[in-house]
CSV table of C-alpha atoms in Angstrom, one decimal:
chain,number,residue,atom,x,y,z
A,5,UNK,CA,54.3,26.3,-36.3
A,6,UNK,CA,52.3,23.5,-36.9
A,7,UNK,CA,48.9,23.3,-35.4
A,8,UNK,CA,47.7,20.1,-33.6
A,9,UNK,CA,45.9,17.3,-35.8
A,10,UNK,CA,44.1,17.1,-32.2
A,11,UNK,CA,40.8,17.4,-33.0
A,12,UNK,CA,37.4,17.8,-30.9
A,13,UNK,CA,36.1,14.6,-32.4
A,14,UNK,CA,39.1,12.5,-31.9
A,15,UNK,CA,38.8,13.9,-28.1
A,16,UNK,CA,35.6,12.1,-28.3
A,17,UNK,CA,36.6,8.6,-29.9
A,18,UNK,CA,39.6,8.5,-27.6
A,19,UNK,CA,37.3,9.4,-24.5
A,20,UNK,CA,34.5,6.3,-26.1
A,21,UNK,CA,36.7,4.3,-26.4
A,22,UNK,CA,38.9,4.2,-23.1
A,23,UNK,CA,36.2,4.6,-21.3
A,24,UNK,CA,34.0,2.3,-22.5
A,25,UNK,CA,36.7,-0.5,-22.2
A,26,UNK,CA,37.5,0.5,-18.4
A,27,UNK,CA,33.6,0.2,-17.7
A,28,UNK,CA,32.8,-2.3,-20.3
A,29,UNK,CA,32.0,-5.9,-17.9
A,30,UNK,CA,30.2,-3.7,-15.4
A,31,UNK,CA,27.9,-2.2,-18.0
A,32,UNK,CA,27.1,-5.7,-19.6
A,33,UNK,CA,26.5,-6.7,-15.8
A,34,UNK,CA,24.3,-3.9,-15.2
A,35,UNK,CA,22.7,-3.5,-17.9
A,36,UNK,CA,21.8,-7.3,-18.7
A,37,UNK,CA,20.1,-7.8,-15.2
A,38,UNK,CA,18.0,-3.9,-16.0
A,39,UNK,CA,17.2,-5.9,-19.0
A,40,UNK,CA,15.1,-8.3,-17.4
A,41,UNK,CA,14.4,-6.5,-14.4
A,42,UNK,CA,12.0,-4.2,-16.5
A,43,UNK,CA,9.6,-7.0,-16.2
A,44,UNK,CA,10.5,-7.7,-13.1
A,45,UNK,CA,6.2,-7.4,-12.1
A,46,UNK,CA,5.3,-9.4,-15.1
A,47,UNK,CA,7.9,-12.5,-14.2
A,48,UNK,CA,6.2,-11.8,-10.8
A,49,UNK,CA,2.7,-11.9,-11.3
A,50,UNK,CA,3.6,-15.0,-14.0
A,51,UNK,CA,4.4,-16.7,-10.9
A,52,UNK,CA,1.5,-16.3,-8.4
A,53,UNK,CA,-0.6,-16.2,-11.2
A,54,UNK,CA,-2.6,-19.6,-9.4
A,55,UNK,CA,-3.2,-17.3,-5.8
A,56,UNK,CA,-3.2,-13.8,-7.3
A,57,UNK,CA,-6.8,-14.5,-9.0
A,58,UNK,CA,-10.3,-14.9,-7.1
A,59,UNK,CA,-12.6,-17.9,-7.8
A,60,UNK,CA,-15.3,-16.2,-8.4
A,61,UNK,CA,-16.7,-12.3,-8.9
A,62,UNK,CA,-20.2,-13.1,-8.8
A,63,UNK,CA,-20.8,-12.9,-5.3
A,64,UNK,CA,-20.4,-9.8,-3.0
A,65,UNK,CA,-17.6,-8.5,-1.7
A,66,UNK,CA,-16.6,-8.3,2.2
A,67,UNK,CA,-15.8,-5.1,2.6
A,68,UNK,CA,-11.9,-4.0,4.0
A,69,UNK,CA,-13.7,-3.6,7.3
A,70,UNK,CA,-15.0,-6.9,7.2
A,71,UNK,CA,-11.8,-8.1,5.9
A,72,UNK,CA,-9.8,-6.7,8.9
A,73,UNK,CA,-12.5,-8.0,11.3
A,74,UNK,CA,-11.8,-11.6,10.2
A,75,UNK,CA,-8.2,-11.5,9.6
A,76,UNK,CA,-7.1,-9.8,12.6
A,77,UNK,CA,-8.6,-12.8,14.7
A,78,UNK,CA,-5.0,-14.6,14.0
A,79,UNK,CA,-2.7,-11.6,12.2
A,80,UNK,CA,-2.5,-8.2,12.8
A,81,UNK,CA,-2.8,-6.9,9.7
A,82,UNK,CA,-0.8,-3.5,8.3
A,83,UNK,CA,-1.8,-2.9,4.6
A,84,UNK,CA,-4.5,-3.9,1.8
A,85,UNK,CA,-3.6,-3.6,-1.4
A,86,UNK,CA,-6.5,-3.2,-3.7
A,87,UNK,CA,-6.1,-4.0,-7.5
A,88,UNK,CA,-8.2,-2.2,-9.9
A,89,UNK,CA,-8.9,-5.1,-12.1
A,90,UNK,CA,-12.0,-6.9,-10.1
A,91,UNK,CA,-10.7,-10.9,-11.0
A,92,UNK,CA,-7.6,-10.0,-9.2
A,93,UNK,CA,-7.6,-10.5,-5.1
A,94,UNK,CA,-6.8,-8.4,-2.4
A,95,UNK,CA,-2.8,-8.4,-1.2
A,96,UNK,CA,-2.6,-7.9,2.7
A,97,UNK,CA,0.7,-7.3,4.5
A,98,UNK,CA,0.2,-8.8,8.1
A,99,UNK,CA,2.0,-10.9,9.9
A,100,UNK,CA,0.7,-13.3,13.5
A,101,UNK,CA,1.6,-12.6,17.2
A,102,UNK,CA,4.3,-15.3,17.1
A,103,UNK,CA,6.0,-13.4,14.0
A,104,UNK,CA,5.6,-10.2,15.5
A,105,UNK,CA,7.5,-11.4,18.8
A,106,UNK,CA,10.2,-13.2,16.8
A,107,UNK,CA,11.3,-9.9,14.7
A,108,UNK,CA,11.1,-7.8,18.1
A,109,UNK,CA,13.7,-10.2,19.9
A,110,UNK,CA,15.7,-10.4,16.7
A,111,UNK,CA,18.9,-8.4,16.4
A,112,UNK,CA,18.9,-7.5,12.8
A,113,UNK,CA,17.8,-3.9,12.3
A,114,UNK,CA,15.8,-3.9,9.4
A,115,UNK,CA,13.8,-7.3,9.8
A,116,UNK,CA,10.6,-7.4,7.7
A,117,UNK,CA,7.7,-8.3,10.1
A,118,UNK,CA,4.9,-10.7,8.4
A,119,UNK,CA,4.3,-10.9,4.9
A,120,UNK,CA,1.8,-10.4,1.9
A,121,UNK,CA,-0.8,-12.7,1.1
A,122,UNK,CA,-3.2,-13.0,-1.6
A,123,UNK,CA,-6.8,-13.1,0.0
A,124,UNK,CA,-10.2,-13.2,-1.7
A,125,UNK,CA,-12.0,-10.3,-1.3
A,126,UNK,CA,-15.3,-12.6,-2.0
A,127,UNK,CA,-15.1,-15.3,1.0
A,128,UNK,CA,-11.9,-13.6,2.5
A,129,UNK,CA,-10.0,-17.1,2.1
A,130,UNK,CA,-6.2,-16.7,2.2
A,131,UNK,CA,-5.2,-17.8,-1.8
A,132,UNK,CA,-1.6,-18.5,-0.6
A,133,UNK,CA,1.8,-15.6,-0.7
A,134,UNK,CA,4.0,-14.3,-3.7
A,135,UNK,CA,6.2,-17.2,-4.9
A,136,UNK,CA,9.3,-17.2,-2.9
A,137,UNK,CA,11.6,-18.4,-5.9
A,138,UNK,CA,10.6,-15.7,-7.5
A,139,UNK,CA,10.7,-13.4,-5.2
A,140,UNK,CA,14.0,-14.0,-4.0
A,141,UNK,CA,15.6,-14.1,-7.9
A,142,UNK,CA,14.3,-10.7,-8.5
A,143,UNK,CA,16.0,-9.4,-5.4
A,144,UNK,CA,19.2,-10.9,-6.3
A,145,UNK,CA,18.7,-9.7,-9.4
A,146,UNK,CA,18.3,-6.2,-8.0
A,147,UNK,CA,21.0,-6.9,-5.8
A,148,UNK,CA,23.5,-7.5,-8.9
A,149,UNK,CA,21.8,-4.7,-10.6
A,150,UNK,CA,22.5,-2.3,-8.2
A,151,UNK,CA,26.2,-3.2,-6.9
A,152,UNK,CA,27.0,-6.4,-8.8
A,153,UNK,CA,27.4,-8.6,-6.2
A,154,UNK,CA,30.0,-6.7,-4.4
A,155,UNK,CA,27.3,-5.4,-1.5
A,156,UNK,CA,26.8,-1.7,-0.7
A,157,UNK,CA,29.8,-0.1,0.2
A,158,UNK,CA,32.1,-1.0,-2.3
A,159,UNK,CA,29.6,-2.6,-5.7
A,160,UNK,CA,27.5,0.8,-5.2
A,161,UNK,CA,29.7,3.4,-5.6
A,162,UNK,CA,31.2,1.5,-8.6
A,163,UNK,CA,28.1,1.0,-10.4
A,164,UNK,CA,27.3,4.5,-9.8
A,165,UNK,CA,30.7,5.9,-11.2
A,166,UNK,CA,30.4,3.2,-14.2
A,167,UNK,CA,26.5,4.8,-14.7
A,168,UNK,CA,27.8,8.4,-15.0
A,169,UNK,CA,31.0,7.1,-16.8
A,170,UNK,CA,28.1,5.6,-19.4
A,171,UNK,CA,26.5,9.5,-20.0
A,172,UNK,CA,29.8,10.3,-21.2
A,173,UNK,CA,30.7,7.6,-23.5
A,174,UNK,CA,26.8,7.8,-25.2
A,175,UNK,CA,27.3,11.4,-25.6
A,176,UNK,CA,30.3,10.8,-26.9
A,177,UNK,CA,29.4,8.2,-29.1
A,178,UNK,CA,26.5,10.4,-30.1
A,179,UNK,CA,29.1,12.8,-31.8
A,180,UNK,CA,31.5,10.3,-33.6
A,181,UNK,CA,28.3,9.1,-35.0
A,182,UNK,CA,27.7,12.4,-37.0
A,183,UNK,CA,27.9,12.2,-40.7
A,184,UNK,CA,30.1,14.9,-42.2
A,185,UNK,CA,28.1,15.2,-44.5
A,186,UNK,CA,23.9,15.0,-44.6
A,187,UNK,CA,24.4,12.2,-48.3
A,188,UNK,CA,25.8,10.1,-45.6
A,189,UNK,CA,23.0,10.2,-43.2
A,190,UNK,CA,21.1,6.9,-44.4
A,191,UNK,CA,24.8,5.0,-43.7
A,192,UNK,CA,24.2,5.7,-40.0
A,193,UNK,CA,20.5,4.6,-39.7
A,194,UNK,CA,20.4,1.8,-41.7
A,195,UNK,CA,22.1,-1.5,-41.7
A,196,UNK,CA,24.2,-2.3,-45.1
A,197,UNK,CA,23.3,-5.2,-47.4
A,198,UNK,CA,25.2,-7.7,-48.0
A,199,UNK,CA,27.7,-6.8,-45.7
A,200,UNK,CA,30.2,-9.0,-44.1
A,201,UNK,CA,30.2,-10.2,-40.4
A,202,UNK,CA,32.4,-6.9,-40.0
A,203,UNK,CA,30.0,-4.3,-41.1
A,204,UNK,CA,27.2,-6.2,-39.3
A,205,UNK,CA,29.1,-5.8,-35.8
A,206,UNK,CA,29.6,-2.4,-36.8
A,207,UNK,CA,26.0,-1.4,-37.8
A,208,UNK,CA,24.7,-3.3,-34.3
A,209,UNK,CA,27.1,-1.5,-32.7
A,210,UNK,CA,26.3,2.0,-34.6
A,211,UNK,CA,22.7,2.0,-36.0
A,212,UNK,CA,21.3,0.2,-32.8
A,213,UNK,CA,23.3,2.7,-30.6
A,214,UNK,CA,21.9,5.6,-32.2
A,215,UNK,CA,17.9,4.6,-31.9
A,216,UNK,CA,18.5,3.8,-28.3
A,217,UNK,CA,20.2,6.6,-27.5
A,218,UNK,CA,17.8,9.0,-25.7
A,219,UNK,CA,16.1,6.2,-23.7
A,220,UNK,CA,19.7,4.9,-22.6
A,221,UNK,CA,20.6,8.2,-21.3
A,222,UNK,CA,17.4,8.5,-19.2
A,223,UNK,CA,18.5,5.1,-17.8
A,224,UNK,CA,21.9,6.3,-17.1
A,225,UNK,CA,21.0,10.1,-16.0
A,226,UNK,CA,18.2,8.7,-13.7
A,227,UNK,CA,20.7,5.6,-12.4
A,228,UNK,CA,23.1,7.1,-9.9
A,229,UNK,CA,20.5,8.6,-7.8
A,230,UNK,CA,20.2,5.1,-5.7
A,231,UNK,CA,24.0,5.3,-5.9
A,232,UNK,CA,25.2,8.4,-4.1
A,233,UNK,CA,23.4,11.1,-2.0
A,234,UNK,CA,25.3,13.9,-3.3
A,235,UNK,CA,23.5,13.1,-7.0
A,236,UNK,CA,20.4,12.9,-5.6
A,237,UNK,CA,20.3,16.1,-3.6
A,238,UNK,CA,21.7,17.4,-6.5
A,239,UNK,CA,19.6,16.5,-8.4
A,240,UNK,CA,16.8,17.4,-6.5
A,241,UNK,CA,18.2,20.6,-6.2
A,242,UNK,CA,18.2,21.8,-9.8
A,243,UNK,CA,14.7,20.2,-10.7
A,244,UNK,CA,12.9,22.1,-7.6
A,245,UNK,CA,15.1,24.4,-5.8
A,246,UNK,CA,15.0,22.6,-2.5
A,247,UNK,CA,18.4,21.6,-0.6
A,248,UNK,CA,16.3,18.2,0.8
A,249,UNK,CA,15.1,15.3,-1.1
A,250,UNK,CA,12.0,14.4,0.7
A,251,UNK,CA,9.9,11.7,-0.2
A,252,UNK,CA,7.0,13.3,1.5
A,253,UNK,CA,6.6,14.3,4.9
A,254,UNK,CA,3.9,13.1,7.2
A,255,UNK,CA,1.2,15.9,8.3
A,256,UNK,CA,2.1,17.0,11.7
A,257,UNK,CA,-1.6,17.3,13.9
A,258,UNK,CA,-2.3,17.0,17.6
A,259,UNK,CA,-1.9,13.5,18.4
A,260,UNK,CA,-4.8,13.9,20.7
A,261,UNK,CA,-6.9,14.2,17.5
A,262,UNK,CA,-6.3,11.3,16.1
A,263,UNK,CA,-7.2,8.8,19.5
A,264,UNK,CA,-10.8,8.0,20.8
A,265,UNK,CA,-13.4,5.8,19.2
A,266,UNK,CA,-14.0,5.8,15.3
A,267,UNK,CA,-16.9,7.4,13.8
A,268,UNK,CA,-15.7,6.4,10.1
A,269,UNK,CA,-15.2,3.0,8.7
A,270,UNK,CA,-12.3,2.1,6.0
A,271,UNK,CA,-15.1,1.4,3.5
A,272,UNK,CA,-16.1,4.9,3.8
A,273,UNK,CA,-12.6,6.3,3.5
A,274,UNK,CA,-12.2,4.2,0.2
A,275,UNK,CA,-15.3,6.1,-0.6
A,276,UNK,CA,-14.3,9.4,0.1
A,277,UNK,CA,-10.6,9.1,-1.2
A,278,UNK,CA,-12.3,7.6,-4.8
A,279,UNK,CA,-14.6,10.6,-5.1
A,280,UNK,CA,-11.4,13.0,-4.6
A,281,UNK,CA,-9.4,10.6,-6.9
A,282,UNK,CA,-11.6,9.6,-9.7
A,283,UNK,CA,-9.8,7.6,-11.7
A,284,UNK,CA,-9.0,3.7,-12.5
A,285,UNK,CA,-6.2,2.7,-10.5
A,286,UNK,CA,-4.5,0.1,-7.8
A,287,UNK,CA,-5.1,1.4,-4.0
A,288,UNK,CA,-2.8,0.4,-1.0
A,289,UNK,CA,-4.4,1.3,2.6
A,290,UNK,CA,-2.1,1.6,5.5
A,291,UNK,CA,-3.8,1.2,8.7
A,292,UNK,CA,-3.0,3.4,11.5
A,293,UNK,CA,0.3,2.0,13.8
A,294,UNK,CA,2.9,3.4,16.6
A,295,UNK,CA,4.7,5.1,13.5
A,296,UNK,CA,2.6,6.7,11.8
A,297,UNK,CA,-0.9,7.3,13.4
A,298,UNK,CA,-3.1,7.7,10.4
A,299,UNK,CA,-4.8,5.7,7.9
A,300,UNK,CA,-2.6,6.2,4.8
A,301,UNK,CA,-4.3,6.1,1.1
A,302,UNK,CA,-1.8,5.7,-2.3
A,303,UNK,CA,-3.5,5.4,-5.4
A,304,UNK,CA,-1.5,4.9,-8.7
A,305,UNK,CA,-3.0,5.5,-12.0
A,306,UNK,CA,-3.0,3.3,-14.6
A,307,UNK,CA,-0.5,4.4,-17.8
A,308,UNK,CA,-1.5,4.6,-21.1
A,309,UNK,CA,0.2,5.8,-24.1
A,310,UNK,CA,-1.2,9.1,-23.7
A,311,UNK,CA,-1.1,9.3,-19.9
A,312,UNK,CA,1.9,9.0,-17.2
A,313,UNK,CA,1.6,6.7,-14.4
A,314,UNK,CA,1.4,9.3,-11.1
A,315,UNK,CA,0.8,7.9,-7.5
A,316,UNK,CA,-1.6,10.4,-5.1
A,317,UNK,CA,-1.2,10.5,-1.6
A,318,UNK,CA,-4.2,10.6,1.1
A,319,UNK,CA,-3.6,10.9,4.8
A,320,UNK,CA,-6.8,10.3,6.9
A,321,UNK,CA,-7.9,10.9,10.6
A,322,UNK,CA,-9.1,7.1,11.8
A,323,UNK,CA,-11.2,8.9,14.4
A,324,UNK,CA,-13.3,10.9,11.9
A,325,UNK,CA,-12.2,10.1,8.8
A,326,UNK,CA,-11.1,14.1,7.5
A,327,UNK,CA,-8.5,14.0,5.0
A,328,UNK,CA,-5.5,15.5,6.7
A,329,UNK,CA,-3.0,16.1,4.5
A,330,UNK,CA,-3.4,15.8,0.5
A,331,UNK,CA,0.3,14.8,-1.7
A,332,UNK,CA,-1.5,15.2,-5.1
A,333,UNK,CA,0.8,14.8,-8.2
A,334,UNK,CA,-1.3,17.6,-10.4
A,335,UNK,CA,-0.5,20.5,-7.3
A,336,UNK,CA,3.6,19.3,-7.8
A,337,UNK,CA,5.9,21.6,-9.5
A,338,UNK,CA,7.2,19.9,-12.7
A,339,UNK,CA,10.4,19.6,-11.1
A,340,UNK,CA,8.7,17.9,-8.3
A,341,UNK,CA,6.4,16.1,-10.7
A,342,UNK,CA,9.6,14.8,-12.7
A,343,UNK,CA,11.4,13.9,-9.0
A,344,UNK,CA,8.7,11.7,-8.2
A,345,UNK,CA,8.8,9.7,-11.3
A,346,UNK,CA,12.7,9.0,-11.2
A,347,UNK,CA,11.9,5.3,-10.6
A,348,UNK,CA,9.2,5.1,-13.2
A,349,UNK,CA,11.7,6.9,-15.8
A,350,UNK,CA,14.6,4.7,-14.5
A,351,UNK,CA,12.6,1.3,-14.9
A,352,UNK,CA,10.5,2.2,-18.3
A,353,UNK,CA,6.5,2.1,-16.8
A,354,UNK,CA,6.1,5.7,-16.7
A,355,UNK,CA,3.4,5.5,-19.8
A,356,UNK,CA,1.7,2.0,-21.0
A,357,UNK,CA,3.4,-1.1,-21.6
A,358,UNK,CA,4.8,-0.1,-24.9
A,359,UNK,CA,7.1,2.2,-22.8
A,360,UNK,CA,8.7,-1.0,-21.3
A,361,UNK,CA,8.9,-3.0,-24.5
A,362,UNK,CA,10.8,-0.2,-25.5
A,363,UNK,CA,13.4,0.3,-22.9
A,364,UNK,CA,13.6,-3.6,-22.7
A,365,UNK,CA,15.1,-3.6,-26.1
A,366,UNK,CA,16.9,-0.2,-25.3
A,367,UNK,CA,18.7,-2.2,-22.0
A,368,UNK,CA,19.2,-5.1,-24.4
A,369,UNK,CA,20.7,-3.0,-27.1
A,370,UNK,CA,23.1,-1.2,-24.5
A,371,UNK,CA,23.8,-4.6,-22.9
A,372,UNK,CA,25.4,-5.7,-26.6
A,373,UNK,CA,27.5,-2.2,-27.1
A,374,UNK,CA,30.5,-2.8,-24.6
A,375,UNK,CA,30.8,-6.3,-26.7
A,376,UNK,CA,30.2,-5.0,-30.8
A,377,UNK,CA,32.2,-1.8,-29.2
A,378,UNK,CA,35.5,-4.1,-28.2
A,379,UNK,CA,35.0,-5.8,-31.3
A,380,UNK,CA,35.5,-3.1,-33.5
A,381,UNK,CA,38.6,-1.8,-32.1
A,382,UNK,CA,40.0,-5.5,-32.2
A,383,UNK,CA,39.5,-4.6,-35.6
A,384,UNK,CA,40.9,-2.4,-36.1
A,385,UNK,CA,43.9,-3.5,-33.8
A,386,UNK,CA,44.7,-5.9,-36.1
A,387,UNK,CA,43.8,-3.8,-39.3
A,388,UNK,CA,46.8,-1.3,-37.8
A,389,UNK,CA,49.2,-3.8,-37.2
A,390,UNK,CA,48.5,-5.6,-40.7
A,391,UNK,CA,49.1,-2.2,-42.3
A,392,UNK,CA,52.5,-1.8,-40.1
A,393,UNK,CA,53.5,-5.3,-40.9
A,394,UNK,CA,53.1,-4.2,-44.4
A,395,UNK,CA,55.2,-1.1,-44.3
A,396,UNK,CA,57.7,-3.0,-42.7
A,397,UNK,CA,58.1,-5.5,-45.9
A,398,UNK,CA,58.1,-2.9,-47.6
A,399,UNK,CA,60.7,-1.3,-46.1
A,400,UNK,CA,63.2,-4.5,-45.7
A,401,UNK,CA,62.3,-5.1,-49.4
């Protein structure tokens, strides 16, 4: 009896390439727009680059009480982000009594109320809002992205299944990329010379695939958890234990606590939540509302090649100003640690901005595979047939 030719390896190319072609135009989607959405803050900040920066830093600064004082005359006012750099202003999220009454008698569920505003922290002057153009192409960019235009209940679950789909055909590709031999190593990391447009489509397809690998499976792996609930629990679930995904609970006190005259002022909070956090990094203030009655403190690190970027969470009393409740990313479980950077991993700024440059290229490389992939097996398409046609001659003759 003869045993099958049916090998583990062809299992794989068979599984690549089926795959890859029943996926293929929602990956190039997909992973073109991740491609430039991993600058997505740059293109951003490129744009409000006129209102983003103060005039001056030689005067003093109002402090966020002051701020608030002056502001709150015609807004109510919500947040204040603080950048670390000192040339860079202030970004407020508040919004005026007429906006406020307009998104209470709208209908739509999830209306934003207000917006942010660049405001100098030296003569509190509004600077002007985040470019709209470019705020608005980055969301449809996030939009495609995340369900290619289809909307949420039928592009999601697609890209999601296209996402996982992708884990398999790397993996896969990972293991038809194996030499059988160690001599033939150097063929699958570097690029032939002299080689005809073929081998170059081949190499782009094989050498580039290999050196992107691990970074295009942290993309794929950490993708689907904005896809389906049942990943994300799951996920969840085997990095800490826990059946919930919570993104961090609010500290449950006696209301009672928190009302009355304050005895504390923001500026001292600042103070006290910098001595507990001492580090360089960007700090958003949410002010106390019907939602959530405390004054909330995140303050995100800055990455560097030798550091992660973390975010530690402060929740405050407004009446006294007593820290509350503490979310601090050095007390998390590594599994919790490694839950809470699922975004960073996803998008690339988890270290510096050499981590981004590299998973730009990574999402650019993987954009280019589905294409150099169908290229090759048109190839060899029409290599097979050649070869049959051949045969057949041969046969007639």
């Amino acid at each position: 009896m003869k045993k099958s030719k049916y090998s583990f390896k062809q299992l794989c190319a068979d599984l690549h390439l089926w795959l890859g072609i029943a996926t293929s135009i929602v990956l190039v989607i997909v992973c073109f727009t991740g491609t430039i959405y991993t600058y997505e803050a740059e293109i951003k900040a490129f744009y409000d680059r006129h209102v983003s920066s103060v005039k001056s830093t030689d005067g003093q600064k109002e402090s966020v009480d002051q701020l608030v004082e002056k502001l709150s005359k015609d807004h109510t006012v919500f947040s204040i982000k603080i950048p670390a750099e000192e040339e860079k202003a202030y970004v407020i999220n508040m919004a005026t009594p007429e906006e406020i009454k307009e998104a209470k008698d709208s209908k739509e569920r999830r209306r934003r109320i207000g917006g942010q505003y660049y405001v100098d922290q030296y003569s509190s002057e509004i600077l002007g809002s985040p470019n709209p153009t470019a705020q608005k192409s980055m969301m449809t960019l996030m939009m495609i992205h995340r369900h290619i235009g289809l909307g949420w209940d039928i592009g999601r679950p697609i890209v999601g299944w296209s996402t996982i789909i992708f884990i398999i055909i790397s993996l896969t590709g990972f293991v038809l990329w194996l030499p059988k031999k160690w001599k033939q190593l150097k063929g699958g990391l570097t690029f032939k010379k002299n080689a005809g447009w073929k081998r170059i489509n081949y190499d782009l397809h094989n050498v580039l695939g290999f050196y992107s690998l691990i970074l295009i499976l942290l993309m794929a792996i950490t993708g689907p958890f904005w896809s389906f609930d049942w990943y994300r629990t799951g996920l969840n679930k085997m990095l800490t234990g826990q059946e919930k995904f919570s993104r961090g609970e609010k500290p449950k006190v006696d209301k009672a606590s928190l009302k009355g005259p304050s005895t504390v002022t923001y500026e001292e909070i600042l103070a006290k939540a910098n001595n507990k956090l001492d580090y360089k990094g960007d700090v958003s203030l949410s002010l106390p509302s019907k939602k959530s009655p405390f004054v909330t403190l995140r303050k995100t690190n800055k990455a560097s090649f030798f550091s992660l970027q973390f975010t530690d969470q402060l929740y405050f009393n407004p009446k006294n100003g007593e820290i509350v409740k503490a979310e601090l990313f050095q007390d998390k479980t590594l599994g919790q640690q490694l839950m809470s950077l699922v975004k960073a991993i996803h998008l690339g700024y988890v270290f510096s901005g050499f981590s981004k440059l590299l998973y730009f290229l990574s999402c650019l490389i993987a954009t280019t595979l589905p294409v150099t992939g169908l290229i090759i097996w048109i190839n060899k398409l029409k290599k097979k047939n050649q070869r049959k046609n051949k045969q057949s001659k041969a046969v007639l003759a």
